[in-house]
XYZ file of C-alpha atoms in Angstrom:
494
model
C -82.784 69.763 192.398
C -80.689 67.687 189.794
C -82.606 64.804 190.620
C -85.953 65.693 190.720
C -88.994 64.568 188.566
C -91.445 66.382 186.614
C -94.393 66.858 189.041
C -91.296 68.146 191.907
C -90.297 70.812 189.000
C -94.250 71.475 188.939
C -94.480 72.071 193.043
C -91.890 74.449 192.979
C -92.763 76.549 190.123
C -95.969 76.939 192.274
C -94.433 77.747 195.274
C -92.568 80.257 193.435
C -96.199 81.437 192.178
C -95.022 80.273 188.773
C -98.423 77.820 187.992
C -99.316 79.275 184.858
C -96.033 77.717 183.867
C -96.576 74.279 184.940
C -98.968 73.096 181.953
C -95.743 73.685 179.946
C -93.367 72.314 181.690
C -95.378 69.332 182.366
C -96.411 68.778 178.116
C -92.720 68.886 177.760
C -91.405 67.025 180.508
C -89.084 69.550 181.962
C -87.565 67.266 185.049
C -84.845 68.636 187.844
C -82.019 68.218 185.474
C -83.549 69.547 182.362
C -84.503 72.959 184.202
C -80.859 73.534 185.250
C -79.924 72.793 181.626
C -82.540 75.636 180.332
C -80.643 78.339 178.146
C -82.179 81.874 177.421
C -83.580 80.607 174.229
C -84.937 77.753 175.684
C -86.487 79.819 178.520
C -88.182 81.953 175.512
C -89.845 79.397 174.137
C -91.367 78.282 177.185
C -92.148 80.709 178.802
C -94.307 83.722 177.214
C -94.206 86.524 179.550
C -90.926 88.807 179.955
C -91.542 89.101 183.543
C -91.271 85.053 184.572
C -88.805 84.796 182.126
C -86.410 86.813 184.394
C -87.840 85.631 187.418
C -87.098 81.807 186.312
C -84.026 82.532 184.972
C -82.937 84.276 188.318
C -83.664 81.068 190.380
C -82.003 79.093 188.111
C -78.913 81.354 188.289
C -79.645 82.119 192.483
C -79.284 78.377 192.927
C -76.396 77.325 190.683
C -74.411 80.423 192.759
C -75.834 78.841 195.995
C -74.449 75.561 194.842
C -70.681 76.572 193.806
C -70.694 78.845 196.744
C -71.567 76.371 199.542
C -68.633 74.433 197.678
C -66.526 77.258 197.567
C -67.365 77.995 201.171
C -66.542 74.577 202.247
C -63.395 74.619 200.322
C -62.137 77.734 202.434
C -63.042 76.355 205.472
C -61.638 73.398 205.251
C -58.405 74.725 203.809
C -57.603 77.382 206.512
C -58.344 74.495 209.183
C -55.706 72.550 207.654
C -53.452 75.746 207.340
C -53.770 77.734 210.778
C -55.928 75.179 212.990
C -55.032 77.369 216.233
C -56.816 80.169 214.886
C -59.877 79.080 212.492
C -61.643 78.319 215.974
C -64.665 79.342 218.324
C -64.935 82.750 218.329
C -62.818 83.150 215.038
C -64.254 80.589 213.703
C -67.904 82.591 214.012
C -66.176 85.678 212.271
C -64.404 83.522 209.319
C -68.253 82.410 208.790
C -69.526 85.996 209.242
C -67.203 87.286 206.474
C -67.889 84.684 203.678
C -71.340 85.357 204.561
C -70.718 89.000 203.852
C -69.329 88.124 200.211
C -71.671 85.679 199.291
C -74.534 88.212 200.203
C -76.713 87.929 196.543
C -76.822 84.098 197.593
C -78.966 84.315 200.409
C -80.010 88.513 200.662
C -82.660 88.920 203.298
C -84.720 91.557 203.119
C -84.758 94.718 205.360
C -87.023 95.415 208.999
C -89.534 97.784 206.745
C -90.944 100.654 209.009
C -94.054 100.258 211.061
C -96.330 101.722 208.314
C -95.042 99.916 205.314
C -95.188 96.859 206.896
C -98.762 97.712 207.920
C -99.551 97.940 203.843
C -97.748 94.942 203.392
C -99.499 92.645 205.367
C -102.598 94.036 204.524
C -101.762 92.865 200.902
C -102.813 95.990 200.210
C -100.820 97.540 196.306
C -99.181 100.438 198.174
C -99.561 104.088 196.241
C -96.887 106.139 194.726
C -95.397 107.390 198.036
C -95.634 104.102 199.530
C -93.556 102.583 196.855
C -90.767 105.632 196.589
C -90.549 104.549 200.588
C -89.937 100.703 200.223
C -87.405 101.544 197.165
C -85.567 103.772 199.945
C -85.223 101.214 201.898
C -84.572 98.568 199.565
C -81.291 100.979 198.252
C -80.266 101.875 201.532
C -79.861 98.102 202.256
C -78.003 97.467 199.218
C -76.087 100.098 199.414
C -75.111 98.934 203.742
C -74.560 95.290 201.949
C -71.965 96.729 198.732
C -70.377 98.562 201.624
C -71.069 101.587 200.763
C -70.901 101.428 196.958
C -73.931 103.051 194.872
C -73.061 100.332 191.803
C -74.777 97.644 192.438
C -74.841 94.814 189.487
C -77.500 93.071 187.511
C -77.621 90.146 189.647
C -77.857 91.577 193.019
C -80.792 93.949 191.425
C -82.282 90.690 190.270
C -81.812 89.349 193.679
C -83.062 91.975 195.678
C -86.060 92.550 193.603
C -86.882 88.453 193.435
C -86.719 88.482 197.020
C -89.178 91.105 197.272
C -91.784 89.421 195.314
C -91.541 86.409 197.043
C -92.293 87.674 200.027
C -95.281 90.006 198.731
C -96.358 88.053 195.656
C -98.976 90.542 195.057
C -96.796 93.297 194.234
C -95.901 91.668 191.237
C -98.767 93.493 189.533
C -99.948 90.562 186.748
C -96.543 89.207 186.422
C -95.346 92.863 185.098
C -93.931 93.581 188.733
C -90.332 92.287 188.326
C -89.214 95.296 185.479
C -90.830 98.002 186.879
C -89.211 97.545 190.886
C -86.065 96.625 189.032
C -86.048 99.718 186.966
C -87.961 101.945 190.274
C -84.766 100.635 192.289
C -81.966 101.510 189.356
C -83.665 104.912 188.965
C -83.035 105.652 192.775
C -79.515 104.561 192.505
C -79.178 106.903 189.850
C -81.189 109.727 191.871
C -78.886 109.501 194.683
C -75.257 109.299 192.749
C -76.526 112.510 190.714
C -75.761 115.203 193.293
C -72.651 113.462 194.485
C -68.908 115.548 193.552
C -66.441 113.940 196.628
C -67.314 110.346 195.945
C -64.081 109.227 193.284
C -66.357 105.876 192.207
C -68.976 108.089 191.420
C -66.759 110.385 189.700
C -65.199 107.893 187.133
C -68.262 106.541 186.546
C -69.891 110.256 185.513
C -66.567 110.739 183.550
C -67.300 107.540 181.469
C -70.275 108.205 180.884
C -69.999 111.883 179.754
C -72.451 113.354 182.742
C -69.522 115.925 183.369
C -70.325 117.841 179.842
C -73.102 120.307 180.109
C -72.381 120.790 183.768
C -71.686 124.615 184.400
C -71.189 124.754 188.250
C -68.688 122.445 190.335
C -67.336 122.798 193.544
C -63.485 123.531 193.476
C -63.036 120.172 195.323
C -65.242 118.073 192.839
C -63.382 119.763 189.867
C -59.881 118.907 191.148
C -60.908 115.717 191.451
C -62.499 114.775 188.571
C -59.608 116.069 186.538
C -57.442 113.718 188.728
C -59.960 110.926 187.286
C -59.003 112.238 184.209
C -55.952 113.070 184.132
C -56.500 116.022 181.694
C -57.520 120.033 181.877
C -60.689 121.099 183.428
C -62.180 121.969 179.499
C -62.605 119.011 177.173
C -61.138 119.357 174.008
C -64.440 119.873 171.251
C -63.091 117.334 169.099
C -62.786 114.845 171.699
C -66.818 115.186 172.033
C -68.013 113.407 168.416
C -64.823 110.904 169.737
C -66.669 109.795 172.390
C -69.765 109.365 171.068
C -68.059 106.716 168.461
C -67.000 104.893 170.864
C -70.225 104.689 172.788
C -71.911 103.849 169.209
C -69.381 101.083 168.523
C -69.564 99.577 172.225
C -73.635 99.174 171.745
C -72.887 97.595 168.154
C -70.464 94.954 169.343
C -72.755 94.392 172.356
C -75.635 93.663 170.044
C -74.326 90.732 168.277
C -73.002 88.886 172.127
C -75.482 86.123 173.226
C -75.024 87.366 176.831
C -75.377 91.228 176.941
C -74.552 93.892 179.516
C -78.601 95.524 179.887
C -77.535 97.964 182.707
C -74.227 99.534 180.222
C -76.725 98.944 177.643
C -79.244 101.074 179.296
C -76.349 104.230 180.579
C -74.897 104.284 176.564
C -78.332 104.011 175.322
C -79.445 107.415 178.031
C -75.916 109.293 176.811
C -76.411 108.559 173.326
C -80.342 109.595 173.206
C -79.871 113.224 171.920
C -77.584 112.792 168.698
C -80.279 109.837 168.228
C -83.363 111.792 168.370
C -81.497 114.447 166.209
C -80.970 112.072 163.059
C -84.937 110.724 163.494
C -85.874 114.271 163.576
C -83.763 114.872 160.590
C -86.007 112.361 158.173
C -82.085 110.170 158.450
C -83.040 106.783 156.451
C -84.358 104.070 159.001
C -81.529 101.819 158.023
C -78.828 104.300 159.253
C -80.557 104.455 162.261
C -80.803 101.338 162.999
C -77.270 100.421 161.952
C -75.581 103.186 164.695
C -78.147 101.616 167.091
C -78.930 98.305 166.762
C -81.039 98.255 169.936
C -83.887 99.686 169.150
C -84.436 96.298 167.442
C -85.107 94.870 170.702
C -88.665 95.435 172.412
C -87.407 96.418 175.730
C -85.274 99.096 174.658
C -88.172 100.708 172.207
C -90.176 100.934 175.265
C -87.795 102.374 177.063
C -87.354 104.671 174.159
C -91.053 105.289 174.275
C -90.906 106.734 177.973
C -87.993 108.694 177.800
C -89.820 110.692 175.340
C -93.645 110.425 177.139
C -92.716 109.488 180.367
C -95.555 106.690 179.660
C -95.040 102.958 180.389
C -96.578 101.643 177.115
C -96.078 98.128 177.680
C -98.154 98.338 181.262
C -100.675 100.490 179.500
C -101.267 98.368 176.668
C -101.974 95.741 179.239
C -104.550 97.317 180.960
C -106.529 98.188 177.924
C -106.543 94.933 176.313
C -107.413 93.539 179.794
C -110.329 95.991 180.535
C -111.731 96.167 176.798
C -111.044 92.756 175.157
C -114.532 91.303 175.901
C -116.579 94.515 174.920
C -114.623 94.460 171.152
C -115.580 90.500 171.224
C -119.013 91.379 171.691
C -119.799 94.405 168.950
C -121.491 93.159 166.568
C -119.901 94.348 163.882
C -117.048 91.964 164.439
C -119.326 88.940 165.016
C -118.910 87.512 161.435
C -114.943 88.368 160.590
C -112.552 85.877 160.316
C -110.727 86.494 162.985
C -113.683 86.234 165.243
C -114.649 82.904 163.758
C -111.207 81.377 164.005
C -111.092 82.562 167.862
C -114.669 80.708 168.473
C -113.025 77.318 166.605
C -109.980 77.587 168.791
C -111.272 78.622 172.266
C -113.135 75.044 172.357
C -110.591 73.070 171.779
C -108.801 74.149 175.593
C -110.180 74.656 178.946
C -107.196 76.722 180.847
C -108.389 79.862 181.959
C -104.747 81.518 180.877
C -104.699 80.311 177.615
C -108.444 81.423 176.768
C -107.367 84.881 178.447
C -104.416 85.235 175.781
C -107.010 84.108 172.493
C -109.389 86.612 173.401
C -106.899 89.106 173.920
C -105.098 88.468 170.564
C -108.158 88.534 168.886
C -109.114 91.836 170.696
C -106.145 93.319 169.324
C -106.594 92.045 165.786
C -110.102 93.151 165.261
C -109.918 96.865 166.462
C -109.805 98.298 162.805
C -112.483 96.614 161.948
C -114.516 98.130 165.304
C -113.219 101.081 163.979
C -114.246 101.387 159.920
C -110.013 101.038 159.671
C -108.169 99.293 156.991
C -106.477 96.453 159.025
C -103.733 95.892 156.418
C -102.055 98.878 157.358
C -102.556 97.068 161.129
C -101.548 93.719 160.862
C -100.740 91.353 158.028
C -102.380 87.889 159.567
C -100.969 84.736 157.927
C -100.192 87.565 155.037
C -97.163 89.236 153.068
C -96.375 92.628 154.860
C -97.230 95.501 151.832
C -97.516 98.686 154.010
C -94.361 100.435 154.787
C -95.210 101.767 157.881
C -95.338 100.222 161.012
C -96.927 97.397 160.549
C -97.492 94.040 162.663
C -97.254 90.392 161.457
C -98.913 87.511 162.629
C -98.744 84.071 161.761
C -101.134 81.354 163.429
C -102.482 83.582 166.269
C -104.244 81.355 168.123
C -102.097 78.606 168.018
C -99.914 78.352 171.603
C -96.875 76.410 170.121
C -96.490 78.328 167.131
C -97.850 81.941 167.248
C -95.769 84.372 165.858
C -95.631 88.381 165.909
C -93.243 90.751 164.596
C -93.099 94.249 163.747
C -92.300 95.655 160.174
C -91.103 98.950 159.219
C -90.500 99.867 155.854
C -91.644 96.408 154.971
C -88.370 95.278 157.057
C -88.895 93.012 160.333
C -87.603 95.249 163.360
C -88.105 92.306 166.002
C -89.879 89.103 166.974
C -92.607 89.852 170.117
C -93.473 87.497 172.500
C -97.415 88.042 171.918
C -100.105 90.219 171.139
C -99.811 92.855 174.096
C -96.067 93.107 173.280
C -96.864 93.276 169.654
C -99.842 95.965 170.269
C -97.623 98.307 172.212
C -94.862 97.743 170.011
C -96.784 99.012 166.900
C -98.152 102.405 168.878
C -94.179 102.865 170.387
C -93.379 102.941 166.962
C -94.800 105.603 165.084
C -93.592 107.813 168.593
C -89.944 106.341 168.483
C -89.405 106.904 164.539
C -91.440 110.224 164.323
C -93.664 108.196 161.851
C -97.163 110.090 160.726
C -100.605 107.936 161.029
C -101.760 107.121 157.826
C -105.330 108.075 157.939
C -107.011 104.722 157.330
C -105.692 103.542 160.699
C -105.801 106.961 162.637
C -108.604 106.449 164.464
C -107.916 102.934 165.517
C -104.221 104.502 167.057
C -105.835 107.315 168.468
C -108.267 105.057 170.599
C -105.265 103.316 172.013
C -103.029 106.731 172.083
C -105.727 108.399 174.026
C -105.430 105.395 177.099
C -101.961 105.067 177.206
C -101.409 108.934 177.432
C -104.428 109.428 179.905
C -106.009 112.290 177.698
C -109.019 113.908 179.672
C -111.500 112.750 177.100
C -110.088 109.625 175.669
C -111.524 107.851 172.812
C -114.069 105.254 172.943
C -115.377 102.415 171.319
C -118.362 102.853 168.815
C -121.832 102.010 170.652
C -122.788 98.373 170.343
C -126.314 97.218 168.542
C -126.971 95.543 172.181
C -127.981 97.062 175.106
C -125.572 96.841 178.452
C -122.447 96.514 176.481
C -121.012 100.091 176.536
C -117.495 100.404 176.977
C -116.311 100.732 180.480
C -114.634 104.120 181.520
C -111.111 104.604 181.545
C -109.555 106.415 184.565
C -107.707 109.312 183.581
C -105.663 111.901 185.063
C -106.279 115.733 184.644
C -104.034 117.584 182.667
C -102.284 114.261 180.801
C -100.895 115.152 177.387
C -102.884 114.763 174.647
C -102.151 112.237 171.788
C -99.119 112.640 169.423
C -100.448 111.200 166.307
C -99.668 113.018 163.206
C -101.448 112.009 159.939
C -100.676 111.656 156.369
């Protein structure tokens, strides 16, 4: 790979179904060497979309560990032949192999014989329903589990691995390039559904201990009781005091975490889940934003105020605001009441100066986003601030040359304080409507209606909002599947 041109880097990002990618790479000559060189900021800038950002960053990583271990392999082997040469051979020989294959596992995981009927879906290409999926991600954790030898703690990589392998087998599962997150977290959730019940396992047990899952539990078998207090090495009944103690040292772990270039997502993610109730307490409390952010830092970070977001709704925002903007961007294009704005104009001048498909896609999606107040009689400055000074104080989004591919830039305001950078205008767009949820933050009522069109499709309401009626003929909006008995819309206005 070291030594491999540009248009070689190009064939295997497409193999990799990674093509959207190669108009990048190609403008800015990313050759064999250069990709191995890529760092996470690098990677950032170019590449747009969370999901290939971890898938590229996984093959990068999968191959570099495929590298050192084949050395590290060869090393072994060639060092016990020197050091017992009577018994590193033939049938030894096969189980010396076998058991450096065994350790090396994330290098070169192949995935499981699927049953009869889930292969059936498969290679029909068909995207498999909820049931279907629950029964891949049991088999997908079984075989992790069979690999760890019978650990349920598998780490970031070999979740990375597992799932990469997955979608390059069954490309289509990766669901618009979203796929990679959601069987990630799917798989981690089952891991966590299956270590729950568990009182006789003492991995299990330290873990729940560290964590502080044992407080709040009532009922224990005597067996599970004794042990954990082995774990612990202290009386059945936690000490009060001990309680806030813990908690400190939870809130101080996430803030030196925060500030670490590399950072720990899945302790991230089990700190972030014990943490969540003396969180919500101080937002429900009116505590100052500041303070809040200050104990935890990562609600800065987009990922973790989405995940925020559907602890609280059990709604995947981010996935939701992607299949609005997908299904309505060309109606709001075509209402005449946005034909002669700015932002419409500025979207016409731009979309002929490229031709890729992709790139048109993201314009008229970022100007979809942009324009709803205006579809909607709202006052956009309390929406987004484009090429502007941020005035409003709640959440708010800024955008700097939107249409421009090399130097777009969003970013959420609170408070008329940046809360983080987004990669683009879906990001941005859910963002802004996980917001007000996250931070208990009331509508103002020049932008409620605007919020409660997007509220009512991301929480499936049986009626959701619609757009307003166009002046033409034929261009009604198209209906939005919902689901009976969804909960309605949280907004609260001021």
């Amino acid at each position: 790979m070291e030594s491999w041109s540009v248009e070689q880097v190009c064939n295997w990002l497409k193999q990799r179904n990674l093509g959207e990618l190669v108009p990048k790479f190609r403008e800015e000559e990313v050759s064999g060497a250069a990709l191995l060189a890529l760092n996470d900021r690098m990677v950032q800038q170019l590449v747009k979309k969370i999901g290939h950002q971890a898938v590229l960053m996984d093959l990068i990583k999968k191959y570099q560990q495929q590298k050192s271990g084949l050395e590290s392999l060869t090393y072994c082997c060639e060092t016990a032949t020197q050091k017992f040469p009577e018994v590193i051979s033939g049938k030894n020989l096969k189980s010396f192999f076998a058991r450096q294959k065994m350790l090396q596992w994330t290098s070169s995981y192949v995935l499981p014989d699927f049953p009869y009927d889930v292969k059936c879906i498969l290679a029909e290409k068909k995207c498999p329903d909820h049931s279907m999926r629950i029964r891949i991600i049991e088999f997908l954790q079984a075989d992790m589990t069979k690999y760890l030898k019978g650990s349920l703690y598998p780490n970031s990589q070999q979740y990375n691995i597992v799932v990469n392998a997955l979608l390059q087998a069954y490309p289509f599962l990766d669901e618009d390039g979203n796929g990679f997150l959601l069987w990630k977290r799917a798989l981690k959730d089952r891991f966590k559904y299956i270590r729950r019940p568990i009182e006789d396992d003492e991995q299990v047990l330290k873990n729940k201990c560290k964590f502080g899952h044992r407080r709040g539990q009532s009922r224990k078998s005597s067996f599970a009781e004794n042990k954990l207090d082995a774990v612990q090495g202290q009386v059945k009944e936690e000490p009060a005091h001990l309680k806030g103690s813990a908690m400190d040292l939870h809130i101080k772990w996430l803030n030196q975490e925060y500030v670490k270039t590399q950072r720990n997502w899945e302790e991230v993610d089990n700190r972030m889940n014990v943490t969540i109730e003396i969180r919500r307490k101080m937002i429900s409390d009116k505590a100052p934003l500041k303070d809040i952010l200050r104990l935890f830092p990562f609600l800065r970070c987009p990922y973790q105020l989405f995940r925020e977001f559907q602890l609280l709704t059990h709604m995947d925002v981010y996935k939701k605001t992607v299949e609005i903007l997908e299904i309505y961007s060309e109606n709001i294009l075509s209402l005449y009441v946005v034909r002669n704005n700015p932002i419409n104009i500025m979207l016409q001048e731009n979309l002929k100066q490229h031709t890729e498909e992709d790139i048109l896609k993201y314009m008229k999606m970022t100007a979809a986003s942009l324009l709803l107040p205006e579809v909607f009689g709202d006052d956009s400055s309390l929406f987004a601030a484009v090429n502007e000074e941020v005035k409003a104080v709640t959440p708010v989004l800024e955008v700097k040359n939107p249409f421009n591919v090399n130097s777009c830039q969003f970013a959420l305001y609170i408070e008329r304080e940046e809360l983080a950078q987004l990669d683009d205008c879906t990001m941005a767009l859910a963002a802004l409507v996980a917001a007000f949820h996250v931070f208990d933050i009331p509508c103002p009522k020049r932008i409620h209606r605007t919020l409660n069109f997007l509220e009512s499709l991301v929480f499936e309401v049986r009626n959701p909002a619609t757009l307003p009626t166009p002046v033409k003929t034929g261009l009604d909006a198209p209906k939005h599947t919902v689901s009976d008995g969804a909960p309605s819309t949280h907004l609260r206005s001021i």
